[in-house]
Coordinates of C-alpha atoms in Angstrom, one line a residue:
Chain A
G1 CA -12.9 -3.9 -12.4
D2 CA -10.9 -1.0 -11.0
S3 CA -7.5 -0.3 -12.3
V4 CA -4.7 2.2 -11.9
T5 CA -2.2 2.9 -14.7
Q6 CA 1.0 4.6 -13.6
M7 CA 4.0 5.6 -15.6
E8 CA 6.8 3.2 -15.3
G9 CA 10.1 4.3 -13.9
P10 CA 12.7 4.7 -12.9
V11 CA 12.6 8.5 -13.2
T12 CA 16.0 10.2 -12.6
L13 CA 16.0 13.9 -12.0
S14 CA 18.5 16.5 -10.8
E15 CA 17.9 18.3 -7.6
E16 CA 15.5 21.2 -7.9
A17 CA 14.0 19.9 -11.1
F18 CA 10.3 19.7 -11.7
L19 CA 8.6 16.4 -11.2
T20 CA 5.5 14.9 -12.8
I21 CA 4.4 11.3 -12.4
N22 CA 1.4 10.5 -14.4
C23 CA -1.5 8.4 -13.1
T24 CA -4.8 7.5 -14.7
Y25 CA -7.5 5.3 -13.4
T26 CA -10.6 3.3 -14.3
A27 CA -13.3 2.8 -11.8
T28 CA -17.0 2.6 -11.3
G29 CA -18.6 5.3 -9.2
Y30 CA -16.6 8.0 -7.5
P31 CA -13.5 6.7 -5.9
S32 CA -11.1 8.5 -3.6
L33 CA -7.6 8.9 -5.0
F34 CA -4.3 8.6 -3.2
W35 CA -0.6 8.9 -3.6
Y36 CA 1.6 6.8 -1.3
V37 CA 5.3 7.0 -0.9
Q38 CA 7.7 4.1 0.0
Y39 CA 11.1 5.2 1.1
P40 CA 13.9 2.6 1.0
G41 CA 13.5 0.0 3.6
E42 CA 10.3 1.4 4.9
G43 CA 6.5 0.8 4.6
L44 CA 4.1 2.8 2.6
Q45 CA 3.1 6.2 3.8
L46 CA 0.2 8.3 2.7
L47 CA 1.5 11.3 0.8
L48 CA -1.8 13.0 -0.2
K49 CA -5.3 12.3 -1.2
A50 CA -8.4 13.7 -2.9
T51 CA -11.9 12.5 -2.3
K52 CA -13.9 14.2 -5.1
A53 CA -13.5 15.7 -8.5
D54 CA -11.4 18.9 -8.7
D55 CA -10.1 18.4 -5.2
K56 CA -6.4 19.1 -4.9
G57 CA -4.3 17.1 -2.4
S58 CA -1.0 18.5 -1.2
N59 CA 1.7 17.7 1.2
K60 CA 5.5 18.3 1.5
G61 CA 5.4 20.4 -1.7
F62 CA 3.7 17.6 -3.7
E63 CA 0.3 18.1 -5.2
A64 CA -2.2 16.3 -7.3
T65 CA -5.6 17.3 -8.7
Y66 CA -8.5 14.8 -9.1
R67 CA -9.5 15.2 -12.7
K68 CA -12.7 13.3 -13.4
E69 CA -12.9 14.4 -17.1
T70 CA -9.5 12.9 -17.9
T71 CA -9.6 10.2 -15.1
S72 CA -6.2 11.4 -13.9
F73 CA -4.4 12.2 -10.7
H74 CA -0.9 13.3 -11.7
L75 CA 1.6 13.9 -9.0
E76 CA 3.7 17.1 -9.3
K77 CA 6.4 18.9 -7.3
G78 CA 8.1 22.1 -8.4
S79 CA 11.5 21.4 -7.0
V80 CA 12.6 17.9 -5.9
Q81 CA 15.2 17.1 -3.3
V82 CA 17.5 14.2 -2.9
S83 CA 15.4 13.2 0.1
D84 CA 12.4 12.7 -2.2
S85 CA 14.1 9.6 -3.7
A86 CA 11.5 6.8 -3.2
V87 CA 8.9 4.7 -4.9
Y88 CA 5.6 6.5 -5.5
F89 CA 2.3 4.6 -5.7
C90 CA -0.9 5.9 -7.1
A91 CA -4.0 4.3 -5.7
L92 CA -7.8 4.5 -5.7
S93 CA -10.3 3.4 -3.1
G94 CA -13.2 1.7 -4.7
A95 CA -15.7 -0.8 -3.6
Q96 CA -14.3 -2.0 -0.3
K97 CA -10.7 -2.2 -1.4
V98 CA -7.8 -0.2 -2.6
T99 CA -6.2 -0.7 -6.0
F100 CA -2.6 0.3 -6.5
G101 CA -0.5 1.2 -9.5
I102 CA 2.7 -0.5 -10.2
G103 CA 4.8 2.2 -8.5
T104 CA 7.3 4.7 -10.0
K105 CA 10.8 4.8 -8.6
L106 CA 12.2 8.3 -8.4
Q107 CA 15.9 9.0 -8.0
V108 CA 17.0 12.5 -7.4
I109 CA 20.7 13.2 -7.9
P110 CA 22.6 16.1 -6.4
Chain B
G1 CA -1.2 10.6 12.4
A2 CA -2.5 7.1 12.6
V3 CA 0.1 4.4 13.2
V4 CA 0.0 0.8 12.3
S5 CA 2.7 -1.6 13.5
Q6 CA 3.8 -5.0 12.3
H7 CA 5.7 -7.7 14.2
P8 CA 8.1 -9.1 13.4
S9 CA 9.8 -6.8 10.9
W10 CA 11.7 -9.7 9.4
V11 CA 11.7 -13.5 9.9
I12 CA 13.7 -16.4 8.6
C13 CA 12.2 -19.8 8.9
K14 CA 12.7 -23.4 7.6
S15 CA 10.6 -24.9 4.9
G16 CA 7.5 -26.6 6.4
T17 CA 7.2 -24.4 9.5
S18 CA 4.5 -21.9 10.2
V19 CA 5.0 -18.2 10.7
K20 CA 2.6 -15.7 12.4
I21 CA 2.7 -12.0 11.5
E22 CA 0.9 -9.4 13.7
C23 CA -0.7 -6.2 12.6
R24 CA -1.8 -3.6 15.1
S25 CA -3.5 -0.3 14.8
L26 CA -2.0 1.8 17.7
D27 CA -4.2 4.8 18.0
F28 CA -7.5 4.0 16.3
Q29 CA -9.9 1.1 16.0
A30 CA -10.0 -0.7 12.7
T31 CA -12.9 -2.9 11.8
T32 CA -11.2 -3.7 8.6
M33 CA -7.6 -4.6 7.9
F34 CA -6.0 -5.7 4.7
W35 CA -3.1 -8.0 4.0
Y36 CA -0.9 -7.4 0.9
R37 CA 2.1 -9.1 -0.6
Q38 CA 4.7 -7.2 -2.4
F39 CA 7.1 -8.8 -4.8
P40 CA 10.4 -7.1 -5.8
K41 CA 9.9 -4.2 -8.1
Q42 CA 6.2 -4.8 -8.3
S43 CA 3.1 -3.3 -6.8
L44 CA 1.1 -4.5 -3.8
M45 CA -1.1 -7.4 -4.3
L46 CA -4.1 -7.6 -2.1
M47 CA -4.3 -11.0 -0.5
A48 CA -7.3 -10.7 1.8
T49 CA -9.6 -8.4 3.7
S50 CA -9.8 -9.0 7.4
N51 CA -13.0 -8.0 9.2
E52 CA -13.2 -8.0 13.0
G53 CA -15.3 -10.8 14.3
S54 CA -15.9 -12.5 11.0
K55 CA -14.1 -14.6 8.4
A56 CA -11.6 -13.0 6.1
T57 CA -12.4 -12.4 2.4
Y58 CA -9.7 -13.8 0.2
E59 CA -8.8 -12.6 -3.3
Q60 CA -8.9 -15.0 -6.1
G61 CA -5.9 -17.3 -6.3
V62 CA -5.0 -16.9 -2.6
E63 CA -5.1 -20.1 -0.6
K64 CA -7.2 -19.5 2.5
D65 CA -5.9 -22.7 4.2
K66 CA -2.3 -21.6 3.6
F67 CA -2.7 -18.0 4.7
L68 CA -4.8 -18.0 7.8
I69 CA -6.1 -14.7 8.9
N70 CA -7.6 -13.8 12.3
H71 CA -9.0 -10.5 13.3
A72 CA -9.7 -11.0 17.0
S73 CA -10.1 -7.4 18.0
L74 CA -10.5 -3.9 16.7
T75 CA -6.8 -3.3 16.9
L76 CA -5.2 -6.6 15.9
S77 CA -5.1 -8.9 12.9
T78 CA -2.8 -11.8 12.4
L79 CA -1.6 -13.6 9.2
T80 CA -0.2 -17.1 9.6
V81 CA 1.7 -18.6 6.8
T82 CA 1.3 -22.3 7.3
S83 CA 3.7 -24.9 6.0
A84 CA 5.9 -22.2 4.5
H85 CA 7.9 -22.9 1.3
P86 CA 10.6 -20.8 -0.4
E87 CA 8.1 -19.5 -2.9
D88 CA 6.3 -17.8 0.0
S89 CA 9.3 -15.6 0.7
S90 CA 8.1 -12.1 0.2
F91 CA 7.3 -8.8 1.8
Y92 CA 4.0 -8.9 3.6
I93 CA 2.3 -5.6 4.4
C94 CA -0.8 -4.9 6.4
S95 CA -3.0 -1.9 6.5
A96 CA -5.8 -0.7 8.7
E97 CA -8.8 1.4 7.5
D98 CA -9.7 4.4 9.4
R99 CA -13.3 4.8 8.4
G100 CA -13.5 8.3 9.7
T101 CA -11.1 9.5 7.1
D102 CA -11.6 6.8 4.4
T103 CA -7.9 6.2 4.5
Q104 CA -5.8 3.2 4.8
Y105 CA -2.7 3.4 7.0
F106 CA 0.1 0.9 6.3
G107 CA 2.3 -1.1 8.5
P108 CA 6.1 -1.1 7.8
G109 CA 5.9 -4.6 6.4
T110 CA 7.4 -8.0 7.3
R111 CA 10.1 -9.6 5.3
L112 CA 9.7 -13.3 5.3
T113 CA 12.5 -15.6 4.0
V114 CA 11.8 -19.3 3.9
L115 CA 14.9 -21.5 3.6

């Protein structure tokens, strides 16, 4: 079945540091790929998505590229802020359902 | 963007009682909604897929008689936890699928505490 493997956190970075959160997937067919963010005390919000190979999703300075050859969708941001502290979930949309990774907690310190 | 609401945002109930949680898509119609359960420091676990006008599809290991799902309209799905027990305490999250964008939009979640 479909699966998403996500690097375990927590990840602690200083403000303005470069962020990479790794995500790889296993799926049949050609799934859409997503990154969701969950801020403390809130529900999940769609951060960005990509629907086909080589697509790059981007939002709020975050970006991720759909790499079919490596089955990856790594999340990156060039300069993180304290307000980016949250849990980030990688997900794929397969046959009629979405499969989530375990989530990576990011803590950005001033 | 698309908005999904959940009500209530939190609820505390006594063991043995039933609790109903509502999930609404506010600005789009959702023929399919999903119910998830999230345990502390863990990912979301899909419980069931709710289809408007038909029976819900439950994931393996989820008791359909305990977690009753009704999807009565294109904008509303409800989850009823029947005869709740302390082990049912969790964070329940719904999402609604916008087929036009192939994207799920999530509600803010409902924190259930069973005493």
